[in-house]
Short mmCIF file of C-alpha atoms and ligand atoms in Angstrom, two decimals:
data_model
loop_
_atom_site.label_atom_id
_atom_site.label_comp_id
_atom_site.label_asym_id
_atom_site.label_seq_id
_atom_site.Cartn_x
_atom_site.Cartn_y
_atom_site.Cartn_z
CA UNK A 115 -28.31 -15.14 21.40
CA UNK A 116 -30.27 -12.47 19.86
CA UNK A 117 -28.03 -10.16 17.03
CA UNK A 118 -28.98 -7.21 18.14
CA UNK A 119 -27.99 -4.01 20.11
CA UNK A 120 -30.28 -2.12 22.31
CA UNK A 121 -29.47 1.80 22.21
CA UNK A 122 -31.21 4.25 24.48
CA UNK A 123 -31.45 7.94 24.04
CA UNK A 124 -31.24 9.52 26.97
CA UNK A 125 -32.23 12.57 25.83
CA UNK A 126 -35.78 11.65 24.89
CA UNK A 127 -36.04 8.53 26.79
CA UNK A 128 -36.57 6.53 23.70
CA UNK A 129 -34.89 3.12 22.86
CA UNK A 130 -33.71 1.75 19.72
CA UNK A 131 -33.32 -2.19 18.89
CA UNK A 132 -30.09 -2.13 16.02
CA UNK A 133 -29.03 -5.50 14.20
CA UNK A 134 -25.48 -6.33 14.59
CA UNK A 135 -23.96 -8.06 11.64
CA UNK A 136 -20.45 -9.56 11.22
CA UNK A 137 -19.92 -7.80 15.05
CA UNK A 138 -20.81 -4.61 12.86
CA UNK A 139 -24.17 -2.35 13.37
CA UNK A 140 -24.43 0.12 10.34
CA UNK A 141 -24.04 3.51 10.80
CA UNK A 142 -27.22 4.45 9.02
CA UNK A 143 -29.24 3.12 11.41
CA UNK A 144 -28.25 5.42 13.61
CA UNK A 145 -29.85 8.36 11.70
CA UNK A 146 -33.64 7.00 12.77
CA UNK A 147 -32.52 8.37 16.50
CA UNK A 148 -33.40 11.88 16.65
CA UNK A 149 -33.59 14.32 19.20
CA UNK A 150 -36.77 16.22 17.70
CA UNK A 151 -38.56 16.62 14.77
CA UNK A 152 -36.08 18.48 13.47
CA UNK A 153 -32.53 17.04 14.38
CA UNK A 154 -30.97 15.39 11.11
CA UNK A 155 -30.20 12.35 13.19
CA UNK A 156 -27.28 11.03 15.00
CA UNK A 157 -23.92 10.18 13.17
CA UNK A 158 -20.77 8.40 14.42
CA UNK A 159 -17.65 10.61 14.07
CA UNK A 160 -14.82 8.36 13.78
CA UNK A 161 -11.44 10.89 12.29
CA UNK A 162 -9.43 8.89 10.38
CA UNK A 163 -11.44 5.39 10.54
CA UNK A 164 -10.57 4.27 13.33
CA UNK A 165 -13.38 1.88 14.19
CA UNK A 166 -15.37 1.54 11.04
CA UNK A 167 -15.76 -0.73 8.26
CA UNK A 168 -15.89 1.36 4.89
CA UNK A 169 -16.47 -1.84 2.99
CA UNK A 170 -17.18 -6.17 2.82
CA UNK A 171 -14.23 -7.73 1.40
CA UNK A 172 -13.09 -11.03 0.20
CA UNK A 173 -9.86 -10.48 -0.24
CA UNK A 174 -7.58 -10.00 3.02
CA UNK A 175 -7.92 -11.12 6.65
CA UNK A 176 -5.47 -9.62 9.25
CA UNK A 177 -5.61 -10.55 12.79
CA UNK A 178 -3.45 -7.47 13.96
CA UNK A 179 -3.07 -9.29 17.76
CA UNK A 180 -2.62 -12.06 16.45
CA UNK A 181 -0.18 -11.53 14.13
CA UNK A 182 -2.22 -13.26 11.26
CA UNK A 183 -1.95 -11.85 7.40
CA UNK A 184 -4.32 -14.28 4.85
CA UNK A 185 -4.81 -13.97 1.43
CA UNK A 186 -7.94 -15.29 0.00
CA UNK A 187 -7.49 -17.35 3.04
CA UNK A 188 -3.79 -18.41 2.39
CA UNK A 189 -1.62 -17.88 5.12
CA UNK A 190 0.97 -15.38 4.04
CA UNK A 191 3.86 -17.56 5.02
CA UNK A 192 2.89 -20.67 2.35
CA UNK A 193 2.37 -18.00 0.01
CA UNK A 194 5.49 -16.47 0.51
CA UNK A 195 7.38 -20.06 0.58
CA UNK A 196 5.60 -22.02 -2.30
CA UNK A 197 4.21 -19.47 -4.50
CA UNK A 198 5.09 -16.40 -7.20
CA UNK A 199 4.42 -13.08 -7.27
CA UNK A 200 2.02 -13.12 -10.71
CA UNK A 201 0.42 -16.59 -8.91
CA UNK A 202 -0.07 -14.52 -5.84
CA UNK A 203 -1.39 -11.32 -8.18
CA UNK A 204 -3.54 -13.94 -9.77
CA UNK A 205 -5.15 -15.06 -6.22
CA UNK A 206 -5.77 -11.86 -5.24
CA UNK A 207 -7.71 -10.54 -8.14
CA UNK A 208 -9.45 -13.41 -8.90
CA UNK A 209 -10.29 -15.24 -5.48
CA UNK A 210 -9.00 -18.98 -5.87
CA UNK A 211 -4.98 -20.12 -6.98
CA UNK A 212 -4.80 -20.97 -10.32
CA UNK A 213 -4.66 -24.17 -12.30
CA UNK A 214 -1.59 -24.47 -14.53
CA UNK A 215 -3.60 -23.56 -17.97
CA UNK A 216 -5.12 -20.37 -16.09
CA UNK A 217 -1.67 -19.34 -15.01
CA UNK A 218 -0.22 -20.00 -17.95
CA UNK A 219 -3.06 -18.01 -19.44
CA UNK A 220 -2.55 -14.81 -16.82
CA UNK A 221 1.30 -15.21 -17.23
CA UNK A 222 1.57 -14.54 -20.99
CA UNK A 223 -0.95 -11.99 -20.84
CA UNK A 224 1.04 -9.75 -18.11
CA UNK A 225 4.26 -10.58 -20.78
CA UNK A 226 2.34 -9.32 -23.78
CA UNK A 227 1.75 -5.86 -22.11
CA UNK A 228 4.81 -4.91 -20.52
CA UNK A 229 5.69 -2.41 -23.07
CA UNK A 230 4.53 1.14 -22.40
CA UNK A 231 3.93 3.93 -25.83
CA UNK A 232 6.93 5.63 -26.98
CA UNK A 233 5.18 8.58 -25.89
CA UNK A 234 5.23 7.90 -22.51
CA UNK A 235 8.89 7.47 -22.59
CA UNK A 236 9.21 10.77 -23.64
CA UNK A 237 6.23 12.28 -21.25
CA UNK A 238 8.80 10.82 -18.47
CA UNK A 239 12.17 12.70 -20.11
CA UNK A 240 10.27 15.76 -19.48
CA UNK A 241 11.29 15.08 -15.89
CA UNK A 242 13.81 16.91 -13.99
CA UNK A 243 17.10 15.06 -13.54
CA UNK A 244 16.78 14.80 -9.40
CA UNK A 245 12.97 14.30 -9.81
CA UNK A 246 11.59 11.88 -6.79
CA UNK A 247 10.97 8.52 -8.68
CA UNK A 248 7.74 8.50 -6.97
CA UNK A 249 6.75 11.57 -8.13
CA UNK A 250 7.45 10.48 -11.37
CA UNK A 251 5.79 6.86 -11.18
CA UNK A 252 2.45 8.50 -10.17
CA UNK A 253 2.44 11.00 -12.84
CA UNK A 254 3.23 8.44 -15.39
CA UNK A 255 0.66 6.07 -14.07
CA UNK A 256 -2.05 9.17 -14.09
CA UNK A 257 -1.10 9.52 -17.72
CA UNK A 258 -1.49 5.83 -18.67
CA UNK A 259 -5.05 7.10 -18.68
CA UNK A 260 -4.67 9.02 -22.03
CA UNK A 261 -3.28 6.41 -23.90
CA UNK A 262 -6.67 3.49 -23.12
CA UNK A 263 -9.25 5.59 -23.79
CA UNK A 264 -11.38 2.25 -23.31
CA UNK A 265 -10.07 2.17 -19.45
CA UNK A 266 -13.36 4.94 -18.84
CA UNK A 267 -15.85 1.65 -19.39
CA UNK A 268 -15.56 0.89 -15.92
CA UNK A 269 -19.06 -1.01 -16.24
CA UNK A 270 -17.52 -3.49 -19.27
CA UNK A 271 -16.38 -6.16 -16.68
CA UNK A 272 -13.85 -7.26 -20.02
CA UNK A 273 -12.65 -3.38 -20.36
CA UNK A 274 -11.97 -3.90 -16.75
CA UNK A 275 -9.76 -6.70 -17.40
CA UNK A 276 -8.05 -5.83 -19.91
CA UNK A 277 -7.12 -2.15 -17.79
CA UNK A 278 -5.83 -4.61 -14.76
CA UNK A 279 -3.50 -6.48 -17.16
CA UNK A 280 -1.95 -3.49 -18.21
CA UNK A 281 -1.43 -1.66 -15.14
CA UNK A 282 -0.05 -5.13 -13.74
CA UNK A 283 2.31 -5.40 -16.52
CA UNK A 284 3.58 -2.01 -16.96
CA UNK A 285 4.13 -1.14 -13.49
CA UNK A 286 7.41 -2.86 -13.71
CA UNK A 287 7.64 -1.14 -17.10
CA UNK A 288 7.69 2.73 -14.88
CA UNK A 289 9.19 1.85 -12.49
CA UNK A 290 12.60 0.91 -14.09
CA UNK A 291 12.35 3.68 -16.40
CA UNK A 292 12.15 6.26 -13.21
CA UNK A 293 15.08 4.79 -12.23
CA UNK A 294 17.30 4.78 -15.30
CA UNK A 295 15.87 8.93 -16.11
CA UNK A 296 17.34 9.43 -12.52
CA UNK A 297 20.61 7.92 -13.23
CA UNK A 298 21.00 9.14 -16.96
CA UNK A 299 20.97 5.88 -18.72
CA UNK A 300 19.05 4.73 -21.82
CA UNK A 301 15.88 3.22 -20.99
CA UNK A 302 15.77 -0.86 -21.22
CA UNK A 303 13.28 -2.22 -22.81
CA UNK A 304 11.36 -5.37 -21.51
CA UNK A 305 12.50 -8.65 -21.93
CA UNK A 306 9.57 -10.86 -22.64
CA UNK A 307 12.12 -14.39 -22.74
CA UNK A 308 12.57 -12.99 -18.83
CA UNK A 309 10.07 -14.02 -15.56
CA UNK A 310 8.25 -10.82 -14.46
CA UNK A 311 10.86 -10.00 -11.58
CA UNK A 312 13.75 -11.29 -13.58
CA UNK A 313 12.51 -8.74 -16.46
CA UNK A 314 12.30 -6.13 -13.87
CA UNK A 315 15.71 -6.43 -12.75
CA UNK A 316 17.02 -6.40 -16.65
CA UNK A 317 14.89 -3.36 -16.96
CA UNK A 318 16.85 -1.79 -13.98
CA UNK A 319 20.41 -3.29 -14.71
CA UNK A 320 21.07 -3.57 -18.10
CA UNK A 321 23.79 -2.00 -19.40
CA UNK A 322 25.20 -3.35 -23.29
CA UNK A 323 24.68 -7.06 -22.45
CA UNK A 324 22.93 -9.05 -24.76
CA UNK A 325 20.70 -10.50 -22.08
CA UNK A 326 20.76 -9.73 -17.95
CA UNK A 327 20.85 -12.74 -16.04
CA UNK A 328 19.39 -11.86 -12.39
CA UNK A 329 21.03 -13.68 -9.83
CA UNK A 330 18.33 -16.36 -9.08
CA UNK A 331 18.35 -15.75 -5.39
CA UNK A 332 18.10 -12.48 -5.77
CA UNK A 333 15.25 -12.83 -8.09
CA UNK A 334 13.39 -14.85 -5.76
CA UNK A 335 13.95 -12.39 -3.06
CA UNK A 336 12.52 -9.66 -4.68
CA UNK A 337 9.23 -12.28 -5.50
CA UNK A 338 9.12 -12.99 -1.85
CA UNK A 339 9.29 -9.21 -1.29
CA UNK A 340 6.51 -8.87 -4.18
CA UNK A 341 4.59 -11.42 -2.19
CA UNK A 342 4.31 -10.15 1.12
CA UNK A 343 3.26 -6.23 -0.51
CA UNK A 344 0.11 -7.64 -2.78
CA UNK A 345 -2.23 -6.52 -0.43
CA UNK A 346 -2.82 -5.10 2.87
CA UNK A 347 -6.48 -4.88 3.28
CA UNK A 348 -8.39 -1.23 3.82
CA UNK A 349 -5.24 0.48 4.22
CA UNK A 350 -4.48 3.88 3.37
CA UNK A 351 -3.69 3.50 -0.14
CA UNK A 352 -6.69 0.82 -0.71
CA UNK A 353 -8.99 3.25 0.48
CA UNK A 354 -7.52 5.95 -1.36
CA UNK A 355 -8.30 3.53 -4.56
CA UNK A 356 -11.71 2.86 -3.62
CA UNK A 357 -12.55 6.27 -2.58
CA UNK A 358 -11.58 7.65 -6.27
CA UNK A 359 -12.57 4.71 -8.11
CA UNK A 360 -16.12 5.29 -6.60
CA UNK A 361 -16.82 8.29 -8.39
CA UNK A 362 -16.41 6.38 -11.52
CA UNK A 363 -13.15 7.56 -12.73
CA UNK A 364 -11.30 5.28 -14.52
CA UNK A 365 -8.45 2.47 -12.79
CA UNK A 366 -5.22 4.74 -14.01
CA UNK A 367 -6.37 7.47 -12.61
CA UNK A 368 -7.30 5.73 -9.21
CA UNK A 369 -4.16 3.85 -9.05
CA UNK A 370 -2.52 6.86 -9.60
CA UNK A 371 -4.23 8.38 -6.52
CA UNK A 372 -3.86 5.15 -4.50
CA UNK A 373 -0.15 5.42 -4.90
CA UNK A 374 -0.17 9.20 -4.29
CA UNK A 375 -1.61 8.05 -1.00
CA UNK A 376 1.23 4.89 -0.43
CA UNK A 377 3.98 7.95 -1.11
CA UNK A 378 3.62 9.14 2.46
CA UNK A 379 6.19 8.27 5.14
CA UNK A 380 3.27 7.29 7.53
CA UNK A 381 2.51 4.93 4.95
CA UNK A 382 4.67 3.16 1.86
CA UNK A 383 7.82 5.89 1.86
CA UNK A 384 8.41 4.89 5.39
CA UNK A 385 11.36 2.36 3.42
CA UNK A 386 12.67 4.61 2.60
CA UNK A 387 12.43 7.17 5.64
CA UNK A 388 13.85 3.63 7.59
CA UNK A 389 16.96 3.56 5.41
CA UNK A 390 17.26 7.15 6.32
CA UNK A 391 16.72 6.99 9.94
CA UNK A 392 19.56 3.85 9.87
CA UNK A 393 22.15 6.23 8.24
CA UNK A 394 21.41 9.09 10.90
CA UNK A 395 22.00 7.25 13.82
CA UNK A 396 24.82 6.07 12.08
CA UNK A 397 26.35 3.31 14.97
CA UNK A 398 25.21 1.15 17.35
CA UNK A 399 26.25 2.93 20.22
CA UNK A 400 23.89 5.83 19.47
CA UNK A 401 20.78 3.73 19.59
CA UNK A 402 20.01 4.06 23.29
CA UNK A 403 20.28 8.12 22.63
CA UNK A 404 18.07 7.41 19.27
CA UNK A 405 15.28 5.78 21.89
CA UNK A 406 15.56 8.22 24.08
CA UNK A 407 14.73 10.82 21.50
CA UNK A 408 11.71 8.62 20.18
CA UNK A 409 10.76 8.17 24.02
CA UNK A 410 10.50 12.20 24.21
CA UNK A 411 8.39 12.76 21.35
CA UNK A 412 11.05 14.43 19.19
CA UNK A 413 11.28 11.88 16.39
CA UNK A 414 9.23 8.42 15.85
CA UNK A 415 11.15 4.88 15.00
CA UNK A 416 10.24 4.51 11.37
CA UNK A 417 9.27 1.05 10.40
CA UNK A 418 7.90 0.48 13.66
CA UNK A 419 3.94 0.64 14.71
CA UNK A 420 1.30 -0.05 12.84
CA UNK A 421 -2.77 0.47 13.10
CA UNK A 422 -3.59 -3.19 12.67
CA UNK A 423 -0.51 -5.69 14.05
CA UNK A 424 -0.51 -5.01 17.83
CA UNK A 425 2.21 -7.97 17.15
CA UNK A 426 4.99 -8.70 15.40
CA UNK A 427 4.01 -8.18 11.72
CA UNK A 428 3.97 -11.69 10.13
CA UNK A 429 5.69 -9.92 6.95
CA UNK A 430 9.11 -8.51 9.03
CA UNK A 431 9.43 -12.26 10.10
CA UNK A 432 9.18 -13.32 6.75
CA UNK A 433 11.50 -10.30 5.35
CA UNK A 434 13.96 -10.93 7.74
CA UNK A 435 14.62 -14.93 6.72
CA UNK A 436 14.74 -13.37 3.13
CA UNK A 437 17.02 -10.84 4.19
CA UNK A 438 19.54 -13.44 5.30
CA UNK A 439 19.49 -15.20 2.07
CA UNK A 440 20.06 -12.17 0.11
CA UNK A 441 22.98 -11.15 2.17
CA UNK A 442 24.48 -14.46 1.32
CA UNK A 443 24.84 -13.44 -2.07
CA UNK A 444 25.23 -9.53 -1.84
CA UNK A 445 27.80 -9.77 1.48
CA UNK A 446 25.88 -8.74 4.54
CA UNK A 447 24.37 -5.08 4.90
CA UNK A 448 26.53 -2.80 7.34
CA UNK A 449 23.04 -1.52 8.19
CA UNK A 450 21.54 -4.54 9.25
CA UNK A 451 23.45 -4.90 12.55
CA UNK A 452 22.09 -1.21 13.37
CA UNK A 453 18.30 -2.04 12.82
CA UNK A 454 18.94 -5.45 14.79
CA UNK A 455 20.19 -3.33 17.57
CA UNK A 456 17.31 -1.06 17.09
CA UNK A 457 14.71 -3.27 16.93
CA UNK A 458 16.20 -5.29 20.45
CA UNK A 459 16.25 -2.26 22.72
CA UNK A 460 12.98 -1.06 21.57
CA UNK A 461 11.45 -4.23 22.18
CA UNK A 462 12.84 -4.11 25.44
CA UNK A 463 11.69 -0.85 26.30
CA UNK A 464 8.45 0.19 27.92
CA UNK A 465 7.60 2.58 25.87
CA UNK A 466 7.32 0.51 22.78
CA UNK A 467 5.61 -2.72 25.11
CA UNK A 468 2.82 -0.89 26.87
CA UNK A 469 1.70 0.49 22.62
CA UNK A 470 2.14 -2.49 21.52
CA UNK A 471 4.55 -1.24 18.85
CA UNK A 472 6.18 -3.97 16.74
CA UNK A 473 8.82 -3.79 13.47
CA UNK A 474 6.12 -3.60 10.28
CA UNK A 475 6.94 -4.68 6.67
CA UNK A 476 9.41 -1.33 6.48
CA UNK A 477 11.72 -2.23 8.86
CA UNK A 478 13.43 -4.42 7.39
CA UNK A 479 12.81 -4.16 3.53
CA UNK A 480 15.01 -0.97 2.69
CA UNK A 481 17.81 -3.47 3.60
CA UNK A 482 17.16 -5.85 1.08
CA UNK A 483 16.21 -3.31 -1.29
CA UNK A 484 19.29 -1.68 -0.57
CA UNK A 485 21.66 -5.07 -1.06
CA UNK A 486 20.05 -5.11 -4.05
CA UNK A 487 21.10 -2.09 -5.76
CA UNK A 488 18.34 -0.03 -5.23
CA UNK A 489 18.78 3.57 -4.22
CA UNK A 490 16.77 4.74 -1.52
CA UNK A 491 14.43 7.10 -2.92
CA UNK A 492 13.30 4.12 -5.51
CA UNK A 493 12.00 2.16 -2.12
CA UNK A 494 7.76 3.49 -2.40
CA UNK A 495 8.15 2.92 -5.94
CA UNK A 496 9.49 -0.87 -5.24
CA UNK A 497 6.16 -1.12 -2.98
CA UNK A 498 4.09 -0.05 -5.17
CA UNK A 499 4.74 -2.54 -8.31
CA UNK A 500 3.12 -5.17 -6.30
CA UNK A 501 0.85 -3.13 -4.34
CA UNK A 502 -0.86 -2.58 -7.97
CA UNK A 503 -2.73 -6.12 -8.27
CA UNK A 504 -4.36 -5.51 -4.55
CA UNK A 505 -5.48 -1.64 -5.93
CA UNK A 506 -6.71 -3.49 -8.41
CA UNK A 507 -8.07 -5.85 -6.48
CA UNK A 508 -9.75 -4.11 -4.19
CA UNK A 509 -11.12 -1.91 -6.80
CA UNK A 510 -12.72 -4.56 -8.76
CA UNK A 511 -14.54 -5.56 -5.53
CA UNK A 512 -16.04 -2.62 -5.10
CA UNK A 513 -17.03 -2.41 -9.22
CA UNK A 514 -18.71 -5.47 -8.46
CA UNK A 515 -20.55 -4.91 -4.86
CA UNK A 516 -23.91 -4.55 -4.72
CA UNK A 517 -23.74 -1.58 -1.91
CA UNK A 518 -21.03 0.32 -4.21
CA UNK A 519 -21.55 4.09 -3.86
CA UNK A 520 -19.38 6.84 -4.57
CA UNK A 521 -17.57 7.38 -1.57
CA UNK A 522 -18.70 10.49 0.46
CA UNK A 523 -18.31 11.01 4.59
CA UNK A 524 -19.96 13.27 6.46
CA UNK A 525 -18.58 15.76 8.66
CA UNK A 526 -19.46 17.55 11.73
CA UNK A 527 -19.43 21.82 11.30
CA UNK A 528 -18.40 23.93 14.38
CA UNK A 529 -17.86 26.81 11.62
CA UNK A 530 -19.12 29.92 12.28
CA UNK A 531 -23.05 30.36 12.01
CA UNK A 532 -24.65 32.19 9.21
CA UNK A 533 -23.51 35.94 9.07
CA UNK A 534 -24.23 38.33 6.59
CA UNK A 535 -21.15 39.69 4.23
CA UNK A 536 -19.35 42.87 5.12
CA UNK A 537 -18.06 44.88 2.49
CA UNK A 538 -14.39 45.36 2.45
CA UNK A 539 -14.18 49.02 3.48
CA UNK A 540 -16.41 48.68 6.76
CA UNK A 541 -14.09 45.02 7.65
CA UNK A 542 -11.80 46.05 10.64
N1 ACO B 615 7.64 5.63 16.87
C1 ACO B 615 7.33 6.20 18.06
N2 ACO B 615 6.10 6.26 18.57
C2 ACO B 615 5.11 5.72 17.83
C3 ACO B 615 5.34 5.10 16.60
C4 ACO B 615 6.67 5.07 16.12
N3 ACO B 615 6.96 4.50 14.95
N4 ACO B 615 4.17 4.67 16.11
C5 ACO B 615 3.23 5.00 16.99
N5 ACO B 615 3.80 5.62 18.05
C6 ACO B 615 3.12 6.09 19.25
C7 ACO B 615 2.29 7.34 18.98
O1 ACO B 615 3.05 8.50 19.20
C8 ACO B 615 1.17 7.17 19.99
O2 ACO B 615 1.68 7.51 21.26
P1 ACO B 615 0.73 8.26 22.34
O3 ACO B 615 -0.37 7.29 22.65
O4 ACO B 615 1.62 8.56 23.48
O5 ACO B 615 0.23 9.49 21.64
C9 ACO B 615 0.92 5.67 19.99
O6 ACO B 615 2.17 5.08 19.63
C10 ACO B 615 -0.17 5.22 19.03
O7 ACO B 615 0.20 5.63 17.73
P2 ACO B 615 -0.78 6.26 16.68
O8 ACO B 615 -0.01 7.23 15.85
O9 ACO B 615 -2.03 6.77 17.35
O10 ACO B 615 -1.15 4.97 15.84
P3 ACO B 615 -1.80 4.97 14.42
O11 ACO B 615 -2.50 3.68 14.28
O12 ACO B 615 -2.60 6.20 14.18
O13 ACO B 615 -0.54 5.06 13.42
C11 ACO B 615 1.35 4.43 12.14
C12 ACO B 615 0.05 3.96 12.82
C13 ACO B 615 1.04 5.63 11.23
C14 ACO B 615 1.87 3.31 11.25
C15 ACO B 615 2.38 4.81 13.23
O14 ACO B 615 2.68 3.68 14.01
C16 ACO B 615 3.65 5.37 12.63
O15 ACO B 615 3.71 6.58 12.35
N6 ACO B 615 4.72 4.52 12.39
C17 ACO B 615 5.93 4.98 11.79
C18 ACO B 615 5.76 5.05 10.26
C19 ACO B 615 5.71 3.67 9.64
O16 ACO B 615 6.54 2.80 9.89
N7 ACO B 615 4.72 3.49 8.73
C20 ACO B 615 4.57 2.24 7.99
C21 ACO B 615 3.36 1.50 8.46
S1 ACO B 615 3.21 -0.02 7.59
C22 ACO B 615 2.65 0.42 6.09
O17 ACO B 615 1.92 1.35 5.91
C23 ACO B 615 3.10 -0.31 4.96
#
């Protein structure tokens, strides 16, 4: 079978042989086709990327009909059964698992820079007492920047390292401290003895204790949950790390942006809009009248849909096992019952069968979250901890690809044409 594609232009009668590679032809080899001498040469317009490959990646396969989520080729489930979050972080950035000297290696490293400046500590008391943690988390993570000047050497594949270490380690780092400026209490300091979730939760929890000692199914649940959010492929945040890191700013800055870009309730804050959405309907016998409302076009079902899975999303199955362990420990969510409800009649109904719209990793996660002690507004901030190593990921990919360019669409103008300025006294 020959790769190609045969293209003809009806407008001048000419016909074009394209190569198709990896099911892909590339758009600049659409440009040759012209109309005349002086057309500029045909583009694809594709709003919001639906249909095109920005990149060649390495790092995440999702079959969204079939319900398939691999990283580096592992099947998300055996990761999120057998593995750790920092082996999983590990795997991602690096392409194979491990071996026990090379984890070891990558483990004490993340513990060594957990600790963020004193001066960041205070940049982040400068923050209003009801300030959104996210808000906060991005800002700090923008300002990380100013502390490694050495982060700008985005060529020095060792500078690189070293900046993915850090941002790794002291995501947990922020992310507590948000939390404890929200609620008024003294900022914990990491506990290097402690695992990295472990730490995370002492971080959170502390109070005068000596030492916190996570509950160790609890601690594992939030790993799982760390698991399943390492990496999601070209998604709106990965592209919003790849699109700034291509100009060449440096990873804080980039990671900053990415998780400007998970804040969005289309995107990572739909936890947290979830949670929300549970609390406004409020009982189960207002979820038919909930439907109908998403069935009208007055409000969408949070958590559900997704521009990938046209299937279940492997990660809700997983979260939802999880979520039954937790509650084991934590007594079971009053919510839960609600989104089970939810999540039965709307896969019942037609609306949600004929688009193929499914629970996605939201769902189900505030829940868990939630059981956990978490307030709600922390939930895009508890995505984006682990999100950090796929930014990072993804980044370094594109540092290293061959084809790396800064990032730069086209578009298509239906402005107004050129017209000469009129000077304010003669404009009607
Ligand atoms: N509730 C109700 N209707 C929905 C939902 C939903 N959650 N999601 C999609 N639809 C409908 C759309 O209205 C549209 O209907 P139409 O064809 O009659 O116009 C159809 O399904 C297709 O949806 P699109 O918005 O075109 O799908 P798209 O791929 O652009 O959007 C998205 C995907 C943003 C995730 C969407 O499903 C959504 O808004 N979901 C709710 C928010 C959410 O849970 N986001 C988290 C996604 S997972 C993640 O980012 C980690």
């Amino acid at each position: 079978m020959k790769e190609t594609i045969t293209v003809i232009d009806n407008r001048t009668g000419k016909t074009y042989e394209l190569p198709v590679t990896h099911g892909t032809i590339r758009a600049m080899d659409l440009r040759q086709i012209k109309s005349g001498d002086d057309d500029f040469g045909l583009m694809s317009y594709d709003p919001a990327f639906m249909n095109t490959a920005s990149c060649t990646s390495r790092i995440t396969y999702i079959d969204g009909d079939k319900g398939i989520l691999r990283y580096r080729g592992y099947p998300i489930e055996q990761l999120a059964e057998k593995s750790t979050y920092l082996e999983v972080a590990y795997l991602i950035l690096n392409g194979d698992l491990p071996n026990s000297a090379q984890l070891e290696e990558w483990e004490s490293n993340v513990k060594l820079h957990t600790m963020v400046h004193e001066n960041i500590k205070k940049f982040m008391e400068g923050f209003h007492y009801d300030a959104h943690p996210m808000g906060m988390f991005i800002s700090t993570v923008a300002a990380l920047s100013t502390y490694f000047s050495d982060a700008k050497r985005i060529n020095d594949p060792l500078s690189r390292r070293a900046q993915i270490i850090r941002l790794v380690a002291k995501m947990p780092t922020i992310a507590a401290y948000t939390y404890r400026h929200s609620i008024g209490r003294p900022y914990a300091y990491p506990d290097n003895d402690l695992g990295y979730n472990a730490n995370f939760l002492s971080m959170m929890f502390k109070m005068t204790e000596q030492k916190y000692h996570a509950n160790p199914v609890l601690e594992r649940a939030l790993d799982v949950l760390f698991i399943l959010h390492a990496d999601h492929e070209q998604n709106c945040s990965a592209n919003a790390m790849r699109s700034v890191g291509s100009s060449n700013s440096d990873p804080y800055s980039a990671t900053a942006a990415a998780a400007a870009a998970l804040y969005g309730p289309l995107h990572g804050g739909a936890n947290e809009e979830v949670l929300r959405m549970l609390v406004q309907i409020g009982s189960k016998d207002k979820v038919p009248e909930f439907i109908k409302r998403v069935r009208a076009g007055e409000t969408k079902l949070m958590g559900f849909g997704h521009r990938v899975y046209k299937n279940y999303d492997p990660r809700a199955k997983i979260i939802k096992q999880t979520a039954d362990a937790v509650f084991e420990v934590t007594g079971k969510n009053p919510l839960l019952d609600l989104a089970l409800e939810l999540e039965r009649i709307a896969l019942e109904e037609d609306y949600f069968i004929t688009r193929k719209l499914y629970p996605n990793v939201d769902f189900y996660s505030g829940l868990i979250y939630q059981a956990l002690g978490i307030p709600t507004d922390m939930f895009p901030v508890m995505f984006a901890i682990p999100r950090t190593s796929g930014w990072l990921a993804q980044w370094e990919e594109m540092m290293t690809d061959p084809e790396k360019k800064i990032v730069r669409p086209r578009q298509v103008y239906l402005g107004a044409k050129q017209r000469d300025y009129v000077s304010l006294e003669k404009r009607k």
